[in-house]
One Martini backbone bead per residue (centre of mass of N, CA, C, O) as a GRO file, in nm:
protein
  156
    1UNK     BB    1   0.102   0.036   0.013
    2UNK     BB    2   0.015   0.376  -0.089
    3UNK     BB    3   0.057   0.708  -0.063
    4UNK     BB    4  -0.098   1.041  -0.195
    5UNK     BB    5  -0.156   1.375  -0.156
    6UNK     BB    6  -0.075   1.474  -0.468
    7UNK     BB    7  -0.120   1.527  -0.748
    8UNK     BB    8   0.190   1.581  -0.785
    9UNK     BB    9   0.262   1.295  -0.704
   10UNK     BB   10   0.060   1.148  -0.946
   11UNK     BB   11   0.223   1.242  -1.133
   12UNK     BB   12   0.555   1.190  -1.051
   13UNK     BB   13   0.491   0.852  -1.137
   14UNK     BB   14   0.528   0.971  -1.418
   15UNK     BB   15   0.694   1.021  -1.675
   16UNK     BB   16   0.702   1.307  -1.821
   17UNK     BB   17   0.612   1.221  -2.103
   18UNK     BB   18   0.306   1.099  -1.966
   19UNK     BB   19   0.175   1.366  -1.845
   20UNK     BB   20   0.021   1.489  -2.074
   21UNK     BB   21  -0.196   1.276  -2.143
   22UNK     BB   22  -0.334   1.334  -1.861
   23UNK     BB   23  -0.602   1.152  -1.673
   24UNK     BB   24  -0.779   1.132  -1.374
   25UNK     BB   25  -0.925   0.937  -1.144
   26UNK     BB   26  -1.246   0.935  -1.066
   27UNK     BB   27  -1.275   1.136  -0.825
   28UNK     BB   28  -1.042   1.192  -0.682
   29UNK     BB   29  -0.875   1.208  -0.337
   30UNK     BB   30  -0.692   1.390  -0.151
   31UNK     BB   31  -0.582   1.154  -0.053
   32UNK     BB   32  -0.445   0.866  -0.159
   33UNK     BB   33  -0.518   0.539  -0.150
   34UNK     BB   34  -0.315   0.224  -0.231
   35UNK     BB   35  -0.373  -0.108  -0.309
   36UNK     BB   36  -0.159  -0.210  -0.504
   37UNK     BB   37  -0.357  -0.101  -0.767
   38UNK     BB   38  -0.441   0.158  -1.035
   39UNK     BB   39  -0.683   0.163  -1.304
   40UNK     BB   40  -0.775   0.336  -1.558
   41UNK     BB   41  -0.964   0.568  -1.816
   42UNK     BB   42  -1.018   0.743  -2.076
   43UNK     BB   43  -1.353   0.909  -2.116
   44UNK     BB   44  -1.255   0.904  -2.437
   45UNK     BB   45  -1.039   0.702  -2.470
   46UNK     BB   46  -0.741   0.573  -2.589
   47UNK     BB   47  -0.670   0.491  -2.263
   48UNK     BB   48  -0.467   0.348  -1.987
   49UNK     BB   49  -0.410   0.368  -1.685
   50UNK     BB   50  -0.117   0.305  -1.414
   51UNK     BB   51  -0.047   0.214  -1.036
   52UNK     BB   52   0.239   0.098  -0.906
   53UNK     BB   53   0.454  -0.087  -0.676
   54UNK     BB   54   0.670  -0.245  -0.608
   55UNK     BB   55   0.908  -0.369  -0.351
   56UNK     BB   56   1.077  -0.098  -0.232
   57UNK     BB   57   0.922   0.121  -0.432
   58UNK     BB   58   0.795   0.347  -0.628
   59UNK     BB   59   0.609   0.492  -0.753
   60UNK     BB   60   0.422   0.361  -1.066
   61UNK     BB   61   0.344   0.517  -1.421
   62UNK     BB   62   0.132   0.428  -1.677
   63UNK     BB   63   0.073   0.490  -2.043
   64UNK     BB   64  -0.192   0.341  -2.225
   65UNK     BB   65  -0.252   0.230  -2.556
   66UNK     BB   66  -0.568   0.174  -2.742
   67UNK     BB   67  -0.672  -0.035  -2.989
   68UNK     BB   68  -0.973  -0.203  -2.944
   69UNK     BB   69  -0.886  -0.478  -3.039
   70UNK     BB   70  -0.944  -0.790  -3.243
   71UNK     BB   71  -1.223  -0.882  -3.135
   72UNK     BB   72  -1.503  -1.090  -3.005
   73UNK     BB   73  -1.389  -1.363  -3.131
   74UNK     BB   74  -1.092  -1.353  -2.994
   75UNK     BB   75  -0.926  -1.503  -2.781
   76UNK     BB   76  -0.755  -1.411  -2.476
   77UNK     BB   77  -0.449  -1.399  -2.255
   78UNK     BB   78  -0.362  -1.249  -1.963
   79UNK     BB   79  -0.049  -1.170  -1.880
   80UNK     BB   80  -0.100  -1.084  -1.555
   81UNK     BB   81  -0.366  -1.241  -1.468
   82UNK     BB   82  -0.510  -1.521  -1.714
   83UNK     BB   83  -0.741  -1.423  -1.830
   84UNK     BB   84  -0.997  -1.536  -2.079
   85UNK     BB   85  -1.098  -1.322  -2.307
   86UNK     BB   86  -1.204  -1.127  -2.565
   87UNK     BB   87  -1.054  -0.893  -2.780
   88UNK     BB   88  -1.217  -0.645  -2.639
   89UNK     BB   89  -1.083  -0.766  -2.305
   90UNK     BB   90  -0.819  -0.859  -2.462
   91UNK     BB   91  -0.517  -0.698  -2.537
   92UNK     BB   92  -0.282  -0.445  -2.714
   93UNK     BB   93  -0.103  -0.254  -2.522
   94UNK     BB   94   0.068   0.042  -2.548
   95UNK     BB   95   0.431   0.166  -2.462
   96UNK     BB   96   0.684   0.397  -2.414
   97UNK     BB   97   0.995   0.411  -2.424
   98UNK     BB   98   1.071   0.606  -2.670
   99UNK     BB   99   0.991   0.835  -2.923
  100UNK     BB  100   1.032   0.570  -3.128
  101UNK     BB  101   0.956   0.323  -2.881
  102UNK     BB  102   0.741   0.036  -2.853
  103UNK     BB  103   0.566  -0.146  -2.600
  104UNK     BB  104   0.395  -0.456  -2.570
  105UNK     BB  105   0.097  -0.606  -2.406
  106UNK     BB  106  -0.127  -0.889  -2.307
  107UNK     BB  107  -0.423  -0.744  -2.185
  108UNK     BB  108  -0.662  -0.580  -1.990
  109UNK     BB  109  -0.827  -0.307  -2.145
  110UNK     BB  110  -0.881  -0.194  -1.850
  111UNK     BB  111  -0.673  -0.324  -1.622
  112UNK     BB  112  -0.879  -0.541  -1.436
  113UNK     BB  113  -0.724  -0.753  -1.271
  114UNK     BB  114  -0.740  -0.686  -0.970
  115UNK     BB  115  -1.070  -0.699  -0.983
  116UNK     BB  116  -1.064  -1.021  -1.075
  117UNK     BB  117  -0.891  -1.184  -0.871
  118UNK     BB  118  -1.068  -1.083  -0.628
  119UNK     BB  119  -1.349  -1.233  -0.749
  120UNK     BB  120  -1.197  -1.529  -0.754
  121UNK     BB  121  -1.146  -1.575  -0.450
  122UNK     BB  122  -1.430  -1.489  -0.312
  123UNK     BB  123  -1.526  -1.717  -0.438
  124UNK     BB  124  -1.304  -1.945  -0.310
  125UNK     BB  125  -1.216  -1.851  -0.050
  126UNK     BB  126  -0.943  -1.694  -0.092
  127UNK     BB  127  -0.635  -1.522  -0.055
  128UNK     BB  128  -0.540  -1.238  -0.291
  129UNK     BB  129  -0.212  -1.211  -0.210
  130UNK     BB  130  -0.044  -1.384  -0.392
  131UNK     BB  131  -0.177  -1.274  -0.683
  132UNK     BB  132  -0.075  -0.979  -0.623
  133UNK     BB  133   0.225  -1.053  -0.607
  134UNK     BB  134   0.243  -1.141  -0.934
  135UNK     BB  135   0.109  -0.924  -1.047
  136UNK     BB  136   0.300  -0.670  -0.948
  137UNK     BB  137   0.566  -0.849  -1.094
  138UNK     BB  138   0.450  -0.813  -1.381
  139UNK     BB  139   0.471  -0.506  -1.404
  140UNK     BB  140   0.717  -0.448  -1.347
  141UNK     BB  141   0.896  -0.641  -1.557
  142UNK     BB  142   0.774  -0.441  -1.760
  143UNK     BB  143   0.853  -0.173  -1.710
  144UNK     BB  144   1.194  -0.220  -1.663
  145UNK     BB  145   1.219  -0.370  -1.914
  146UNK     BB  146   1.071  -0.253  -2.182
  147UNK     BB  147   1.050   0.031  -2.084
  148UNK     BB  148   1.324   0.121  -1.873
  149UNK     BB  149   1.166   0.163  -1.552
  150UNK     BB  150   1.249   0.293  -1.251
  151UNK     BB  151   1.121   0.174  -0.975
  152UNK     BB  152   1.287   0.391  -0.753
  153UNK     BB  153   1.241   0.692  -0.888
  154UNK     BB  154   1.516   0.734  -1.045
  155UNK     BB  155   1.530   0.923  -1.363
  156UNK     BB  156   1.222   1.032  -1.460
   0.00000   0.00000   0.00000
């Protein structure tokens, strides 16, 4: 879990690069506290914010370009959550590593991967925190292979 106290703070957890295009989470009051991860929507549709932390690292946020997915027959396998949706339920997300290179992954286009876990635990009685670690790892090694981008909040 993490705190944000002020707007400027959930800036601040995205590269500068991805701050220009950002919408805040609907409703947000600060502080903001987080448990494990956050993700919304543009309002307008083609973008999907995420913020989640590391384990030890500081609060850490994407901005992917959504592009509205396969289509509805084609089913695919969210590679963070491992839901397997529709095509326009799962699908490839990208974010920007530099000026010129993008890097995606098929993810839930909505990026509700978190609470599909806790929906799917709930039913089952058992607690989602080992599922949550493994999301949470999982986003981490995204961010920082494919994005290249510092953890620990350092570099942005």
């Amino acid at each position: 879990m993490f705190r944000l106290d002020t707007e400027d703070m959930l800036l601040a957890a995205f590269r500068p690069k991805d701050q220009k295009p950002m919408a805040l989470p609907p409703g947000a009051a600060f502080p903001l506290a987080v448990r494990d991860c956050l993700s919304w929507t543009h309002p307008a549709g083609g973008r999907a914010y995420l913020l989640f932390a590391a384990p030890g690292g500081a609060p850490t946020g994407i901005v992917f370009e959504t592009g509205g997915g396969s289509g509805t027959g084609v089913p695919h396998m969210c590679d963070w959550c491992h839901f397997v949706g529709a095509g326009d339920q799962v699908g490839l997300l990208t974010a920007r590593v530099d000026s010129r290179t993008r890097a995606g992954i098929n993810v839930c286009t909505d990026l509700s991967c978190k609470q599909k876990l806790e929906d799917e635990a709930d039913r089952m009685g058992i607690s989602v925190a080992p599922q949550m670690q493994k999301l949470i790892a999982r986003m981490s090694r995204f961010a920082n292979e494919a994005l290249k981008i510092d953890l620990s909040g350092g570099g942005r």
